[in-house]
Coordinates of C-alpha atoms in Angstrom, one line a residue:
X15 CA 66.8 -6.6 54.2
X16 CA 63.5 -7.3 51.9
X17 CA 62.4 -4.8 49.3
X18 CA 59.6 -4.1 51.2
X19 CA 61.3 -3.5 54.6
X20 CA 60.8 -0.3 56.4
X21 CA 64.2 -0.1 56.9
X22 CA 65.6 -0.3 53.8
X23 CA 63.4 2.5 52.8
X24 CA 64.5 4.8 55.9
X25 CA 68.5 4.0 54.9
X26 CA 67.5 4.9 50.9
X27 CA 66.2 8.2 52.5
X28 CA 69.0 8.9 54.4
X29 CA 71.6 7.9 51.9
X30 CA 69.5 10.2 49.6
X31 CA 69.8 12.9 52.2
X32 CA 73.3 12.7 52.5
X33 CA 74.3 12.4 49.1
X34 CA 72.8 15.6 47.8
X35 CA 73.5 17.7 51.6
X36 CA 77.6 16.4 50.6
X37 CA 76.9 17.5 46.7
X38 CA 75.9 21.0 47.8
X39 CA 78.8 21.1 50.2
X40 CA 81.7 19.8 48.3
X41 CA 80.6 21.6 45.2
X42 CA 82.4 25.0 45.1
X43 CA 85.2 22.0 45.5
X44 CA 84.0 20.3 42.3
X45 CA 83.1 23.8 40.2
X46 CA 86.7 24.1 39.2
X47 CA 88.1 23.4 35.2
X48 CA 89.3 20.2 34.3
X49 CA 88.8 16.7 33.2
X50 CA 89.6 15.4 36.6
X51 CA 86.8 18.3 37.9
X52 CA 84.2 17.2 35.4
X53 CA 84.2 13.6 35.9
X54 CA 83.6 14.2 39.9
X55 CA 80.3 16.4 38.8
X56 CA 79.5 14.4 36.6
X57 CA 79.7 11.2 39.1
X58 CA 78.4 12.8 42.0
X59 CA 75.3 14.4 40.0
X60 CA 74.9 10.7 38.8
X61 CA 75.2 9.3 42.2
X62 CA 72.5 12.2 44.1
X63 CA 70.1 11.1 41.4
X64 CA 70.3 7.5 41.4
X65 CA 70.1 8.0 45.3
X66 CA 67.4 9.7 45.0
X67 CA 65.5 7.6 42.3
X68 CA 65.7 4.5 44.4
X69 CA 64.4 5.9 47.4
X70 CA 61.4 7.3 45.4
X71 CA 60.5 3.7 43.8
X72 CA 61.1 2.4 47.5
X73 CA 58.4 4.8 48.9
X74 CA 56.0 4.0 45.6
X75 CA 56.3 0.0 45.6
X76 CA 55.7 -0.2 49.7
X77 CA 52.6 1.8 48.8
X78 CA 50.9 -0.4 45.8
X79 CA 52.9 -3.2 45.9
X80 CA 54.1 -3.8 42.6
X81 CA 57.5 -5.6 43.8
X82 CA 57.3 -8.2 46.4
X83 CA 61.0 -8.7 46.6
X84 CA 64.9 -8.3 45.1
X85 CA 64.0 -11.7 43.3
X86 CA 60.3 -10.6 42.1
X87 CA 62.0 -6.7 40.8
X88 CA 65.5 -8.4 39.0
X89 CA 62.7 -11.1 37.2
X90 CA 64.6 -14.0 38.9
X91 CA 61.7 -15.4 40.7
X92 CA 60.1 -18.4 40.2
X93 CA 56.4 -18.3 40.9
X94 CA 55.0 -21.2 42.3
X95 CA 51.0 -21.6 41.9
X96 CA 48.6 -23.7 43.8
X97 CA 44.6 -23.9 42.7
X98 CA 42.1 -24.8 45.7
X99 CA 38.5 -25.1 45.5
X100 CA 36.1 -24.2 48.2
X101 CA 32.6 -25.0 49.0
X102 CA 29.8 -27.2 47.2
X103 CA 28.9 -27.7 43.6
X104 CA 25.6 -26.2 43.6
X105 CA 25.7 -22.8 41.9
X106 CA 25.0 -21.4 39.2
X107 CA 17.6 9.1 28.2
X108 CA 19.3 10.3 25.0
X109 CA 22.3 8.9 24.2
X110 CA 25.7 9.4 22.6
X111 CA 26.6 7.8 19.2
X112 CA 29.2 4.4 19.9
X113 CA 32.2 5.4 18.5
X114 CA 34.6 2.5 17.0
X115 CA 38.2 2.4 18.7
X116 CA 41.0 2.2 16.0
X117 CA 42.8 -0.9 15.6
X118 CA 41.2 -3.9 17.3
X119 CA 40.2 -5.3 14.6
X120 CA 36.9 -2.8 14.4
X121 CA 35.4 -4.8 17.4
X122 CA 35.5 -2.3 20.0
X123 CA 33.7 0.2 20.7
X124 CA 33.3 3.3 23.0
X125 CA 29.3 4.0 24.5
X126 CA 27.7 6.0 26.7
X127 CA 25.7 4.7 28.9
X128 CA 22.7 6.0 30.5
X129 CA 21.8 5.7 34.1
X130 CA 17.7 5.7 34.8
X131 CA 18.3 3.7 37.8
X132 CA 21.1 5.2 39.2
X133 CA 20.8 9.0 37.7
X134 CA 24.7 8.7 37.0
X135 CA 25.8 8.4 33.1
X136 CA 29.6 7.2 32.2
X137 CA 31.3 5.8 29.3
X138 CA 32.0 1.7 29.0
X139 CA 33.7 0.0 26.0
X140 CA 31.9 -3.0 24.3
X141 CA 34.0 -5.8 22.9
X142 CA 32.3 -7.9 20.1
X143 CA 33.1 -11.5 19.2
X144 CA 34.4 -12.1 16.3
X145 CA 31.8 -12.4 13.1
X146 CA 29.5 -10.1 15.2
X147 CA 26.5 -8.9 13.1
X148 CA 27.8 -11.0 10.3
X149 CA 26.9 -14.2 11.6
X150 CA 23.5 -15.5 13.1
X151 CA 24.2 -15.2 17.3
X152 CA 23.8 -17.8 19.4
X153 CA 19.9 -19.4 20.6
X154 CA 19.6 -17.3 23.8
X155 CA 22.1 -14.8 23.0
X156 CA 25.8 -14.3 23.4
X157 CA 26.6 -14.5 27.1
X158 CA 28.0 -11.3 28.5
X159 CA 31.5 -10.1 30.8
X160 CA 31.3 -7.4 32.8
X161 CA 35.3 -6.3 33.4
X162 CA 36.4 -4.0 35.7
X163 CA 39.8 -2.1 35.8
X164 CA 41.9 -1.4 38.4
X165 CA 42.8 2.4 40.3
X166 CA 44.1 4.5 38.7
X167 CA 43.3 3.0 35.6
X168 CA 40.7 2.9 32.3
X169 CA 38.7 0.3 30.6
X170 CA 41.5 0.0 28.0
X171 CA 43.9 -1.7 30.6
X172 CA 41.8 -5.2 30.1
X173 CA 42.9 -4.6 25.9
X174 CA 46.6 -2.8 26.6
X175 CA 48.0 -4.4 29.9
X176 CA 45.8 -7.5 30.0
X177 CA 45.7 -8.5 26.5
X178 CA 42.0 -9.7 26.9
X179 CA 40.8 -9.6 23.4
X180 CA 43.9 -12.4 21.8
X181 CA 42.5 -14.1 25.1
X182 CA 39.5 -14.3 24.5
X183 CA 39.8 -15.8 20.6
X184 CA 42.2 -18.2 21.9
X185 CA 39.6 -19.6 24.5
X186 CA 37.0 -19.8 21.2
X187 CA 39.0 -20.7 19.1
X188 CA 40.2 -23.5 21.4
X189 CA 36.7 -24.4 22.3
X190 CA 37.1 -23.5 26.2
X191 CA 34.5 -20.9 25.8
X192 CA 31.5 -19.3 24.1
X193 CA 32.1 -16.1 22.3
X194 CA 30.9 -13.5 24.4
X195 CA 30.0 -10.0 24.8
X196 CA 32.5 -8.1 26.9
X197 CA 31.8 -4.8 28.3
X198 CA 34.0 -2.4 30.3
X199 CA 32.5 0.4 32.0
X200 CA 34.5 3.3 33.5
X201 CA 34.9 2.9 37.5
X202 CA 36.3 6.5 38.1
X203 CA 33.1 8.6 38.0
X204 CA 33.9 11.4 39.1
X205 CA 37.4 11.2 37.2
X206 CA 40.3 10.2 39.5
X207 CA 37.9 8.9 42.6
X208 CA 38.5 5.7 43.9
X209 CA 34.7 4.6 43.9
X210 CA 35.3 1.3 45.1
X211 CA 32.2 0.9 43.0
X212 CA 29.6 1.5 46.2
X213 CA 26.6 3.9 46.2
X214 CA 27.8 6.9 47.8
X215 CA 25.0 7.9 49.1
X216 CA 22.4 11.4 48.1
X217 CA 23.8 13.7 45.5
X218 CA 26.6 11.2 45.1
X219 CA 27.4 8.6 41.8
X220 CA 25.6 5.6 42.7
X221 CA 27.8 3.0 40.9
X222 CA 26.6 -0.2 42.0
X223 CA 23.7 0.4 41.1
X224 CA 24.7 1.8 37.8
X225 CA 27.3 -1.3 37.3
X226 CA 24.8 -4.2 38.4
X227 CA 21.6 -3.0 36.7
X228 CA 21.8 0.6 34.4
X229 CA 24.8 -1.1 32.6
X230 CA 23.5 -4.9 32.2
X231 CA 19.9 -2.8 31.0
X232 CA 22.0 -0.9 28.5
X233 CA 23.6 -4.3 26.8
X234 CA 20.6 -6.4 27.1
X235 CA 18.5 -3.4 25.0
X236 CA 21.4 -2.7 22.5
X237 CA 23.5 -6.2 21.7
X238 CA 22.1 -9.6 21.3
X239 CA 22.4 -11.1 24.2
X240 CA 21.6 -13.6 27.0
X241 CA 19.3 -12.6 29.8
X242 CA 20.0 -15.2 32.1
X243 CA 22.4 -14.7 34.9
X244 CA 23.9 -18.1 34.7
X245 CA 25.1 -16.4 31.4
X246 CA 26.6 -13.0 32.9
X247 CA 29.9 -13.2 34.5
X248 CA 32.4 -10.1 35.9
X249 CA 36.3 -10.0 35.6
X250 CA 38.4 -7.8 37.5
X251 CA 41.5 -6.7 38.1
X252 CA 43.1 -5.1 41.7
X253 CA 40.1 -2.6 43.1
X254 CA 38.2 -3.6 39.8
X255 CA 38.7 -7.5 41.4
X256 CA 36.7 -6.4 44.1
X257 CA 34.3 -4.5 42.1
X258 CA 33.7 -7.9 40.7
X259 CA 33.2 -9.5 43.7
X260 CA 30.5 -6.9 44.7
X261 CA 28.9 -7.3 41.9
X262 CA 28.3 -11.1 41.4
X263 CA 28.0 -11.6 45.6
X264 CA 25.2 -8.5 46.1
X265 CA 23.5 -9.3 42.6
X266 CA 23.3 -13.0 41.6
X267 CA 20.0 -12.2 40.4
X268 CA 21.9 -10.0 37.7
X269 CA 25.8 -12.2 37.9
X270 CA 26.7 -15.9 38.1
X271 CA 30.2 -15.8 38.3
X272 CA 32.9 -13.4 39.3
X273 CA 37.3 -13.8 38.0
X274 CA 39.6 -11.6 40.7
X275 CA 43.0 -10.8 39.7
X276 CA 44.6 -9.2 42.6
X277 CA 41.2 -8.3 44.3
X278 CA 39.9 -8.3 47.6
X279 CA 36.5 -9.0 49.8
X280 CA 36.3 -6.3 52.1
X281 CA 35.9 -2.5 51.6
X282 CA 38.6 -0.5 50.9
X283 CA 37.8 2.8 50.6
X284 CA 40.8 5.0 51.2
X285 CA 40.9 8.7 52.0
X286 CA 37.3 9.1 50.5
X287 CA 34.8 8.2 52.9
X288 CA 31.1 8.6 51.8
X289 CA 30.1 6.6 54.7
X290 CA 31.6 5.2 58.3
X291 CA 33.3 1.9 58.6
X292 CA 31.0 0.7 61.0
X293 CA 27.9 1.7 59.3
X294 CA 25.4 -0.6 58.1
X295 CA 26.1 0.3 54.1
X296 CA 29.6 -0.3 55.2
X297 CA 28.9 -3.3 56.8
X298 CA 27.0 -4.6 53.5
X299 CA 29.8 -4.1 51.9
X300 CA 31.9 -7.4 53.8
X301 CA 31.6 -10.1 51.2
X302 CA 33.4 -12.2 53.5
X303 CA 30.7 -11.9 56.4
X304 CA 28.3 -12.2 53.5
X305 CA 29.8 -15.8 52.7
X306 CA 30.0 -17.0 55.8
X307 CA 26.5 -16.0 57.1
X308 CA 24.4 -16.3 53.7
X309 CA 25.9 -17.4 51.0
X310 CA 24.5 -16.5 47.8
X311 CA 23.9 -19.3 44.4
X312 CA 27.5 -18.0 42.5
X313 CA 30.6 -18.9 41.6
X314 CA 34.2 -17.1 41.9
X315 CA 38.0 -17.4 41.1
X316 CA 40.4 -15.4 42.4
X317 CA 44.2 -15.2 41.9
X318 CA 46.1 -14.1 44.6
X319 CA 49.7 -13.8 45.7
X320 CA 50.7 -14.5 49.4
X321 CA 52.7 -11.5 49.0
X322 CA 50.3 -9.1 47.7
X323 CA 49.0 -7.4 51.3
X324 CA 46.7 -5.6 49.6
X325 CA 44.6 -8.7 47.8
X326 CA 45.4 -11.8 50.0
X327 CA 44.0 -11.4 53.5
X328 CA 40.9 -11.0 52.2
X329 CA 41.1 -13.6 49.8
X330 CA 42.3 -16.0 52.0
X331 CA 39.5 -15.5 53.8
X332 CA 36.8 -15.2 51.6
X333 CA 38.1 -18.8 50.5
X334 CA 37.8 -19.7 53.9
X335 CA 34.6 -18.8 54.7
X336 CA 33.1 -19.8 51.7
X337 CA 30.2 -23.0 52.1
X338 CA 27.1 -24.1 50.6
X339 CA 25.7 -22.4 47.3
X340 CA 28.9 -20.6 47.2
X341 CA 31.9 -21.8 45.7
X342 CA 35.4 -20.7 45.1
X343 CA 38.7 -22.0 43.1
X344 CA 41.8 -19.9 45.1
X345 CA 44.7 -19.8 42.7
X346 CA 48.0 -18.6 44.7
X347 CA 51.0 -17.5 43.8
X348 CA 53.7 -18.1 46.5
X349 CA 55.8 -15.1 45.0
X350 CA 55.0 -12.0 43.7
X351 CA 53.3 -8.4 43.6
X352 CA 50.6 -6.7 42.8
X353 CA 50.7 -5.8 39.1
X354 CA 49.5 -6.4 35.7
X355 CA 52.6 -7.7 34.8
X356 CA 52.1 -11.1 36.2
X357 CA 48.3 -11.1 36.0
X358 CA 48.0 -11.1 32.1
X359 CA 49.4 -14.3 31.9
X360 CA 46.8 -16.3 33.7
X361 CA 43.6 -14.7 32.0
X362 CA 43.4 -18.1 29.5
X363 CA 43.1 -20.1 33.0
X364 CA 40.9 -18.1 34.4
X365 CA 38.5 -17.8 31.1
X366 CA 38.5 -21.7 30.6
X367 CA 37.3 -21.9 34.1
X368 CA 34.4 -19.6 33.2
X369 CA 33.8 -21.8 30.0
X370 CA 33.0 -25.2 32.5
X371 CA 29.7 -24.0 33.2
X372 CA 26.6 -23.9 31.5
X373 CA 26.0 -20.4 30.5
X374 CA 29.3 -19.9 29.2
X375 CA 30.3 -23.4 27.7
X376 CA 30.6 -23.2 24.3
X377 CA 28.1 -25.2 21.6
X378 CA 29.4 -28.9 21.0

């Protein structure tokens, strides 16, 4: 039976059942003195709770997915990885004091950023390169990454969980790509809500509009930075991957390039509904209709596992669909889940991809 089978959950729930209706049964039985007494409690309190455990982390990995299998949860598997490209070669009000984040080497900080666009105001963390302020920038201006984290999550999973910032040096350091600007905003506005990163509607946050044009306003007037699009890119992980896959499809005015780790290219709203599925915002919101029927100037990467339900269907066929000005490199993992585990490990790929292009290439 797979990790992920229904029925190995329902037997974990019934063995969990069983063991702790026969604990309560047999324990008058088990209450008496005595080594031999005291080793049975002991071992059948240890067996109720194990019983239990497992059937918990059964219920919890069906639900997000972070185990694909018994190989994938003992770290026995070996993950095979494909890369596919798709399509043509065409594309291309008061505010709070920043406050620097310990550690980090004094490069990140924490901002508030105003929403004049969007009438919704949340906190993002800006990453500097290296030397910033010290050192001349570049002609133009640095180019900028917009990241997005995953749900539940907080702007400092790309530094803890993702180790972006060593990442990031190594790919400058190596000469893959420009030193850049990297700002992550906050996608849970208000706290705990699964925004999906959509405009909600009246008297609701309006977050993409907050993400693709209050928050690229905010860096553009504070940091020295490009303007261009072709040198503004967005990096995501899980519902953050498809955040960045909003962005850069609905705004390539604004976004050239988008990196998915674990994302998907259709709406995925969950119990929160600020609009119907088959509504016209809703039906905006289908990046893979969107490729298929006008395919914006941009470029994306996406990793996905073929055993990640929540990320590859709708990777697979975004890749599919995508054709003329859009194009796409699919990396695929054969094994797997959905986790940040087995994402950090690919972000130097994915950034020297982003550093073949013009806009983020760095200086010869």
């Amino acid at each position: 039976m797979g990790l992920d089978d229904p029925l190995t959950r329902w037997i974990a729930i019934g063995v969990a059942v069983v063991a702790t209706v026969a604990l309560v049964v047999c324990w008058r039985g088990l209450a008496r003195r005595g080594f031999l007494a005291v080793l049975g409690r002991s071992v059948a309190l240890l067996g109720v709770n194990v019983s239990v455990l497992t059937a918990v982390f059964l219920v919890v990995n069906a639900q997000f997915g972070l185990f694909s299998d018994w190989a994938d949860l003992l770290g026995t598997q070996q993950v095979v990885t494909t890369t596919q490209a798709s399509g043509s070669a065409t594309a291309q009000a008061s505010e709070a004091a920043p406050v620097r984040l310990d550690g980090y080497d004094g490069r990140v900080w924490r901002v508030q950023v105003p929403g004049p666009r969007s009438a919704t105001t949340a906190e993002a963390l800006v990453v500097l390169p290296t030397g910033y302020g010290t050192t001349p920038a570049p002609a133009g201006g640095y180019p900028v990454i917009e990241a997005f984290h995953g749900y539940p999550g907080t702007p400092e999973q790309w530094l803890d969980a993702m180790h972006l910032l060593p990442s990031l040096d190594a790919a400058v350091t190596a000469h893959q790509l420009a030193a850049s600007v990297v700002v992550i905003p906050t996608l849970e506005v208000p706290a705990g809500r699964d925004t999906e990163c959509v405009d909600a509607g009246a008297g609701q946050p309006a977050l993409e509009t907050w993400l693709s044009q209050d928050v690229p306003d905010y860096v553009e007037q504070h940091y020295a930075v490009s303007r261009q699009a072709r040198s503004w890119a967005t990096l995501g992980l899980s519902m953050g991957g498809w955040c960045a896959n909003e962005m850069t499809m609905l705004h390539p005015d604004r976004f050239s390039a988008a990196i998915a780790f674990g994302g998907y290219s259709r709406l995925d709203l969950g119990s929160w509904k600020p609009f119907s599925a088959d509504s016209p915002p809703a039906k905006r919101y289908d990046l893979v209709a969107l490729a298929r029927q006008d395919p914006p100037p941009v470029r994306l990467w996406a990793l996905a596992s073929k055993e990640d339900g929540l990320s590859w269907p709708s990777t697979q066929a975004l890749a599919s669909a995508v054709h003329g000005s859009t194009t796409m490199t699919l990396v695929t993992q054969q094994q797997g889940g959905h986790r940040t585990s087995i994402w950090a490990g690919i972000v130097p790929q994915a950034l020297t991809w982003l550093g073949s292009a013009p806009g983020f290439a760095p200086a010869t």
